[in-house]
PDB file of C-alpha atoms in Angstrom:
ATOM      1  CA  GLY A 617      -0.048   0.038  -0.114  1.00  0.00           C
ATOM      2  CA  HIS A 618       1.999   2.835   1.362  1.00  0.00           C
ATOM      3  CA  SER A 619       5.259   1.764  -0.101  1.00  0.00           C
ATOM      4  CA  ARG A 620       3.757   1.379  -3.543  1.00  0.00           C
ATOM      5  CA  ALA A 621       2.262   4.941  -3.136  1.00  0.00           C
ATOM      6  CA  ILE A 622       5.996   6.540  -2.554  1.00  0.00           C
ATOM      7  CA  CYS A 623       7.401   4.383  -5.247  1.00  0.00           C
ATOM      8  CA  ALA A 624       4.625   5.667  -7.615  1.00  0.00           C
ATOM      9  CA  SER A 625       5.151   9.264  -6.436  1.00  0.00           C
ATOM     10  CA  VAL A 626       9.022   9.198  -6.703  1.00  0.00           C
ATOM     11  CA  ALA A 627       8.925   7.112 -10.114  1.00  0.00           C
ATOM     12  CA  SER A 628       6.672   9.607 -11.683  1.00  0.00           C
ATOM     13  CA  TRP A 629       9.329  12.400 -11.138  1.00  0.00           C
ATOM     14  CA  ASN A 630      12.660  10.087 -11.727  1.00  0.00           C
ATOM     15  CA  THR A 631      12.247   7.054 -13.560  1.00  0.00           C
ATOM     16  CA  THR A 632      15.949   6.464 -13.681  1.00  0.00           C
ATOM     17  CA  LYS A 633      16.026   5.608 -10.158  1.00  0.00           C
ATOM     18  CA  ALA A 634      12.494   4.164 -10.003  1.00  0.00           C
ATOM     19  CA  GLY A 635      13.845   0.427  -9.514  1.00  0.00           C
ATOM     20  CA  ARG A 636      16.257   1.356  -6.554  1.00  0.00           C
ATOM     21  CA  LEU A 637      13.691   3.660  -4.982  1.00  0.00           C
ATOM     22  CA  CYS A 638      11.061   1.162  -5.208  1.00  0.00           C
ATOM     23  CA  SER A 639      13.214  -1.577  -3.544  1.00  0.00           C
ATOM     24  CA  ARG A 640      13.773   1.032  -0.813  1.00  0.00           C
ATOM     25  CA  ALA A 641      10.262   2.297  -0.618  1.00  0.00           C
ATOM     26  CA  THR A 642       9.673   0.325   2.496  1.00  0.00           C
ATOM     27  CA  SER A 643      12.422   2.130   4.241  1.00  0.00           C
ATOM     28  CA  ALA A 644      11.098   5.404   2.932  1.00  0.00           C
ATOM     29  CA  ARG A 645       7.653   4.621   4.325  1.00  0.00           C
ATOM     30  CA  GLN A 646       9.257   3.785   7.689  1.00  0.00           C
ATOM     31  CA  ALA A 647      11.347   7.260   7.707  1.00  0.00           C
ATOM     32  CA  LEU A 648       8.349   9.211   6.786  1.00  0.00           C
ATOM     33  CA  SER A 649       5.897   7.593   9.280  1.00  0.00           C
ATOM     34  CA  ALA A 650       8.669   8.245  11.907  1.00  0.00           C
ATOM     35  CA  SER A 651       8.269  11.881  11.155  1.00  0.00           C
ATOM     36  CA  LYS A 652       6.340  14.300  13.198  1.00  0.00           C
ATOM     37  CA  ARG A 653       4.000  14.508  10.080  1.00  0.00           C
ATOM     38  CA  SER A 654       1.588  11.882   9.410  1.00  0.00           C
ATOM     39  CA  SER A 655       2.710   9.276   6.818  1.00  0.00           C
ATOM     40  CA  ALA A 656      -0.506  10.102   5.009  1.00  0.00           C
ATOM     41  CA  SER A 657       0.637  13.516   4.040  1.00  0.00           C
ATOM     42  CA  ALA A 658       3.572  12.523   2.205  1.00  0.00           C
ATOM     43  CA  PHE A 659       1.296  10.527  -0.280  1.00  0.00           C
ATOM     44  CA  SER A 660      -0.747  13.465  -1.420  1.00  0.00           C
ATOM     45  CA  GLY A 661       2.211  15.290  -2.439  1.00  0.00           C
ATOM     46  CA  SER A 662       3.760  16.500  -5.553  1.00  0.00           C
ATOM     47  CA  GLY A 663       6.736  14.148  -6.242  1.00  0.00           C
ATOM     48  CA  GLY A 664      10.077  13.269  -4.490  1.00  0.00           C
ATOM     49  CA  THR A 665      13.628  12.111  -4.940  1.00  0.00           C
ATOM     50  CA  TRP A 666      16.111  10.125  -3.010  1.00  0.00           C
ATOM     51  CA  ASN A 667      19.970  10.317  -3.134  1.00  0.00           C
ATOM     52  CA  ALA A 668      22.483   7.742  -2.632  1.00  0.00           C
ATOM     53  CA  ASP A 669      23.398   9.066   0.760  1.00  0.00           C
ATOM     54  CA  GLY A 670      19.858   8.328   1.985  1.00  0.00           C
ATOM     55  CA  VAL A 671      18.326  11.881   1.908  1.00  0.00           C
ATOM     56  CA  ILE A 672      14.841  12.222   0.678  1.00  0.00           C
ATOM     57  CA  LEU A 673      13.206  15.394  -0.543  1.00  0.00           C
ATOM     58  CA  PHE A 674       9.443  15.467  -1.261  1.00  0.00           C
ATOM     59  CA  THR A 675       6.661  17.909  -1.093  1.00  0.00           C
ATOM     60  CA  PRO A 676       3.884  16.667   1.226  1.00  0.00           C
ATOM     61  CA  SER A 677       1.209  18.588  -0.256  1.00  0.00           C
ATOM     62  CA  SER A 678       0.394  20.718  -3.344  1.00  0.00           C
ATOM     63  CA  GLY A 679       1.508  23.953  -1.406  1.00  0.00           C
ATOM     64  CA  GLY A 680       4.665  24.684   0.439  1.00  0.00           C
ATOM     65  CA  PRO A 681       8.374  24.079   0.289  1.00  0.00           C
ATOM     66  CA  LEU A 682      10.450  21.179  -0.496  1.00  0.00           C
ATOM     67  CA  LEU A 683      11.257  19.015   2.749  1.00  0.00           C
ATOM     68  CA  ARG A 684      14.158  16.977   3.588  1.00  0.00           C
ATOM     69  CA  VAL A 685      14.129  13.705   5.792  1.00  0.00           C
ATOM     70  CA  PRO A 686      16.856  11.212   6.398  1.00  0.00           C
ATOM     71  CA  ALA A 687      15.986   7.550   4.954  1.00  0.00           C
ATOM     72  CA  SER A 688      16.772   6.437   8.571  1.00  0.00           C
ATOM     73  CA  GLY A 689      14.020   8.519  10.069  1.00  0.00           C
ATOM     74  CA  GLY A 690      13.365  11.794  11.602  1.00  0.00           C
ATOM     75  CA  ALA A 691      11.554  14.927  11.354  1.00  0.00           C
ATOM     76  CA  PRO A 692      11.272  16.699   8.040  1.00  0.00           C
ATOM     77  CA  VAL A 693      12.627  19.933   7.569  1.00  0.00           C
ATOM     78  CA  ALA A 694      12.370  22.651   4.874  1.00  0.00           C
ATOM     79  CA  VAL A 695      15.069  22.768   2.434  1.00  0.00           C
ATOM     80  CA  THR A 696      13.529  25.426   0.302  1.00  0.00           C
ATOM     81  CA  THR A 697      11.886  28.682   1.129  1.00  0.00           C
ATOM     82  CA  LEU A 698       8.816  29.938  -0.859  1.00  0.00           C
ATOM     83  CA  ALA A 699       9.706  33.636  -2.259  1.00  0.00           C
ATOM     84  CA  GLY A 700       6.711  34.739  -4.011  1.00  0.00           C
ATOM     85  CA  GLN A 701       5.652  31.361  -5.026  1.00  0.00           C
ATOM     86  CA  ASN A 702       2.850  28.907  -3.902  1.00  0.00           C
ATOM     87  CA  SER A 703       4.711  25.680  -3.861  1.00  0.00           C
ATOM     88  CA  HIS A 704       7.890  23.958  -4.788  1.00  0.00           C
ATOM     89  CA  ARG A 705       7.324  20.415  -6.296  1.00  0.00           C
ATOM     90  CA  GLY A 706       8.923  17.905  -8.771  1.00  0.00           C
ATOM     91  CA  ALA A 707      12.186  17.565  -6.870  1.00  0.00           C
ATOM     92  CA  SER A 708      15.137  15.475  -8.512  1.00  0.00           C
ATOM     93  CA  PHE A 709      18.544  15.036  -7.338  1.00  0.00           C
ATOM     94  CA  LEU A 710      21.313  15.308  -9.928  1.00  0.00           C
ATOM     95  CA  PRO A 711      23.909  12.653 -10.171  1.00  0.00           C
ATOM     96  CA  ASP A 712      26.259  14.078  -7.489  1.00  0.00           C
ATOM     97  CA  GLY A 713      23.632  13.783  -4.999  1.00  0.00           C
ATOM     98  CA  ARG A 714      23.917  17.328  -3.573  1.00  0.00           C
ATOM     99  CA  HIS A 715      22.341  19.316  -6.427  1.00  0.00           C
ATOM    100  CA  PHE A 716      18.644  19.102  -7.201  1.00  0.00           C
ATOM    101  CA  LEU A 717      16.247  20.539  -9.595  1.00  0.00           C
ATOM    102  CA  PHE A 718      12.474  21.472  -8.655  1.00  0.00           C
ATOM    103  CA  TYR A 719       9.640  23.469 -10.192  1.00  0.00           C
ATOM    104  CA  ALA A 720       8.275  26.520  -8.459  1.00  0.00           C
ATOM    105  CA  VAL A 721       4.627  27.429  -8.964  1.00  0.00           C
ATOM    106  CA  GLY A 722       4.087  31.205  -8.816  1.00  0.00           C
ATOM    107  CA  THR A 723       3.561  34.459 -10.578  1.00  0.00           C
ATOM    108  CA  PRO A 724       5.449  34.543 -14.139  1.00  0.00           C
ATOM    109  CA  ASP A 725       8.255  36.474 -12.485  1.00  0.00           C
ATOM    110  CA  THR A 726       8.739  33.632  -9.829  1.00  0.00           C
ATOM    111  CA  ALA A 727       7.519  30.396 -11.682  1.00  0.00           C
ATOM    112  CA  GLY A 728       9.799  28.112 -13.115  1.00  0.00           C
ATOM    113  CA  ILE A 729      12.694  25.549 -12.757  1.00  0.00           C
ATOM    114  CA  TYR A 730      15.003  26.096  -9.989  1.00  0.00           C
ATOM    115  CA  LEU A 731      18.511  24.553  -9.023  1.00  0.00           C
ATOM    116  CA  GLY A 732      19.363  23.990  -5.310  1.00  0.00           C
ATOM    117  CA  ARG A 733      22.027  22.465  -3.205  1.00  0.00           C
ATOM    118  CA  LEU A 734      21.681  20.572  -0.058  1.00  0.00           C
ATOM    119  CA  ASP A 735      24.611  22.336   1.523  1.00  0.00           C
ATOM    120  CA  ALA A 736      23.430  26.010   0.693  1.00  0.00           C
ATOM    121  CA  PRO A 737      20.037  27.654   1.523  1.00  0.00           C
ATOM    122  CA  ASP A 738      19.956  29.653  -1.635  1.00  0.00           C
ATOM    123  CA  THR A 739      18.137  28.419  -4.825  1.00  0.00           C
ATOM    124  CA  HIS A 740      18.454  29.849  -8.187  1.00  0.00           C
ATOM    125  CA  ARG A 741      15.869  30.175 -11.054  1.00  0.00           C
ATOM    126  CA  VAL A 742      17.218  28.476 -14.219  1.00  0.00           C
ATOM    127  CA  THR A 743      14.673  29.279 -16.479  1.00  0.00           C
ATOM    128  CA  ALA A 744      10.740  30.151 -16.768  1.00  0.00           C
ATOM    129  CA  ALA A 745       8.805  27.096 -17.346  1.00  0.00           C
ATOM    130  CA  ASP A 746       5.362  25.720 -17.328  1.00  0.00           C
ATOM    131  CA  THR A 747       6.446  22.286 -16.127  1.00  0.00           C
ATOM    132  CA  ALA A 748       9.422  20.595 -14.268  1.00  0.00           C
ATOM    133  CA  GLY A 749      12.459  19.767 -16.060  1.00  0.00           C
ATOM    134  CA  VAL A 750      14.796  16.626 -16.011  1.00  0.00           C
ATOM    135  CA  TYR A 751      18.434  16.628 -16.029  1.00  0.00           C
ATOM    136  CA  TRP A 752      20.508  14.251 -18.142  1.00  0.00           C
ATOM    137  CA  ALA A 753      24.183  13.663 -18.147  1.00  0.00           C
ATOM    138  CA  SER A 754      26.357  11.025 -19.522  1.00  0.00           C
ATOM    139  CA  PRO A 755      27.490   8.642 -16.778  1.00  0.00           C
ATOM    140  CA  SER A 756      31.278   9.281 -17.524  1.00  0.00           C
ATOM    141  CA  VAL A 757      31.064  13.258 -17.233  1.00  0.00           C
ATOM    142  CA  PRO A 758      27.957  13.699 -15.073  1.00  0.00           C
ATOM    143  CA  GLU A 759      28.626  17.454 -14.302  1.00  0.00           C
ATOM    144  CA  ASP A 760      28.402  18.175 -18.020  1.00  0.00           C
ATOM    145  CA  GLY A 761      24.638  17.711 -18.161  1.00  0.00           C
ATOM    146  CA  ARG A 762      21.770  19.152 -20.053  1.00  0.00           C
ATOM    147  CA  LEU A 763      18.215  20.365 -18.709  1.00  0.00           C
ATOM    148  CA  LEU A 764      15.502  19.112 -20.534  1.00  0.00           C
ATOM    149  CA  TRP A 765      12.024  20.706 -20.268  1.00  0.00           C
ATOM    150  CA  VAL A 766       8.900  21.493 -22.298  1.00  0.00           C
ATOM    151  CA  ARG A 767       8.398  25.245 -23.762  1.00  0.00           C
ATOM    152  CA  ALA A 768       5.125  25.796 -25.374  1.00  0.00           C
ATOM    153  CA  GLY A 769       4.639  21.949 -26.221  1.00  0.00           C
ATOM    154  CA  THR A 770       8.288  21.537 -27.368  1.00  0.00           C
ATOM    155  CA  LEU A 771      10.800  19.318 -25.689  1.00  0.00           C
ATOM    156  CA  VAL A 772      13.977  21.333 -25.548  1.00  0.00           C
ATOM    157  CA  ALA A 773      17.478  20.722 -24.062  1.00  0.00           C
ATOM    158  CA  GLN A 774      20.215  23.098 -22.952  1.00  0.00           C
ATOM    159  CA  ARG A 775      23.511  22.660 -21.179  1.00  0.00           C
ATOM    160  CA  LEU A 776      23.238  23.525 -17.293  1.00  0.00           C
ATOM    161  CA  ASP A 777      26.251  25.078 -15.776  1.00  0.00           C
ATOM    162  CA  LEU A 778      26.176  23.923 -12.190  1.00  0.00           C
ATOM    163  CA  ALA A 779      29.021  26.290 -11.020  1.00  0.00           C
ATOM    164  CA  ARG A 780      27.157  29.221 -12.384  1.00  0.00           C
ATOM    165  CA  ALA A 781      23.347  27.703 -11.775  1.00  0.00           C
ATOM    166  CA  ALA A 782      22.605  28.708 -15.283  1.00  0.00           C
ATOM    167  CA  LEU A 783      21.788  27.386 -18.910  1.00  0.00           C
ATOM    168  CA  THR A 784      24.426  28.012 -21.590  1.00  0.00           C
ATOM    169  CA  GLY A 785      24.785  27.750 -25.138  1.00  0.00           C
ATOM    170  CA  ASP A 786      21.602  27.576 -27.538  1.00  0.00           C
ATOM    171  CA  PRO A 787      18.648  25.348 -26.789  1.00  0.00           C
ATOM    172  CA  VAL A 788      18.210  22.365 -28.987  1.00  0.00           C
ATOM    173  CA  THR A 789      14.628  21.064 -29.953  1.00  0.00           C
ATOM    174  CA  LEU A 790      14.193  17.422 -29.268  1.00  0.00           C
ATOM    175  CA  ALA A 791      10.532  16.646 -29.955  1.00  0.00           C
ATOM    176  CA  ASP A 792       7.356  18.492 -30.872  1.00  0.00           C
ATOM    177  CA  ALA A 793       3.688  18.075 -29.216  1.00  0.00           C
ATOM    178  CA  VAL A 794       4.856  16.870 -25.862  1.00  0.00           C
ATOM    179  CA  ALA A 795       2.082  16.024 -23.584  1.00  0.00           C
ATOM    180  CA  VAL A 796       2.088  18.292 -20.280  1.00  0.00           C
ATOM    181  CA  ASP A 797      -0.282  18.245 -17.188  1.00  0.00           C
ATOM    182  CA  LEU A 798      -0.248  21.855 -15.973  1.00  0.00           C
ATOM    183  CA  SER A 799      -2.315  21.129 -12.935  1.00  0.00           C
ATOM    184  CA  ALA A 800       0.649  18.785 -11.808  1.00  0.00           C
ATOM    185  CA  SER A 801       3.451  21.119 -13.308  1.00  0.00           C
ATOM    186  CA  ALA A 802       4.732  17.762 -15.151  1.00  0.00           C
ATOM    187  CA  ALA A 803       5.528  16.792 -18.677  1.00  0.00           C
ATOM    188  CA  ALA A 804       5.647  13.357 -20.358  1.00  0.00           C
ATOM    189  CA  VAL A 805       9.395  13.222 -20.298  1.00  0.00           C
ATOM    190  CA  SER A 806      11.885  10.911 -18.612  1.00  0.00           C
ATOM    191  CA  VAL A 807      15.568  10.338 -19.116  1.00  0.00           C
ATOM    192  CA  SER A 808      17.761   7.227 -18.568  1.00  0.00           C
ATOM    193  CA  ALA A 809      21.452   7.022 -17.811  1.00  0.00           C
ATOM    194  CA  SER A 810      21.973   4.409 -20.553  1.00  0.00           C
TER     195      SER A 810
END
C-alpha cells in the first residue's frame, strides 16, 4: 500500500532511479512515518527524490516548500523557502547527490525550474517554465549535463552549468507536441543514464 504509493510518486518524477527507489520504498515509508508529520501527508504530495546518501526530498502537499528527511527517519525540515511562490514540487537529485532541480509554482516572475544544493540555502531560477524539467548527463561526465524541459509544447535541451547555476549555449529542440499536465506541473518526459 504505502510503499507502492511512495514508489509511484517518486517514480513519476525520476524514472531513472525508480527500481532502486521502489526496492527501498519500505524504508522510505518507515522514515516518513517516523517523522512528526503523518505518513498520509507524504502520499498526497507532488513528487520526491532520494539520493545515494539516504536523503529524501519531497513535497507533502500541493502547497509549500520542499522538505528533507533522512531515510533512517526523523522530522522533515524545509530545504527550500517560498519566495513569492505557491509551492515547490517535482524535486529530482542530480548525479552528484547534492544538487537538485525543482519546479516553483508562482507568478510569471517567480515560476519556473530552480536549482538548489543540500549544503546551501539559496536556490536559483534556471529558466521560466510551465512544468518541471529533468537533468541528463553522460555517466562518464555527470557534471556536463543538459536540462530538458517543455516550452510551449516543445521538448528542448540546453547545457546546465552547475557552477554558475545557469543555462549556457543555445537550446536544442528534441521533440514537438509533448504532452503536459499543467495542474501537476509535469511533462511526459523521462531520461535514462543508458
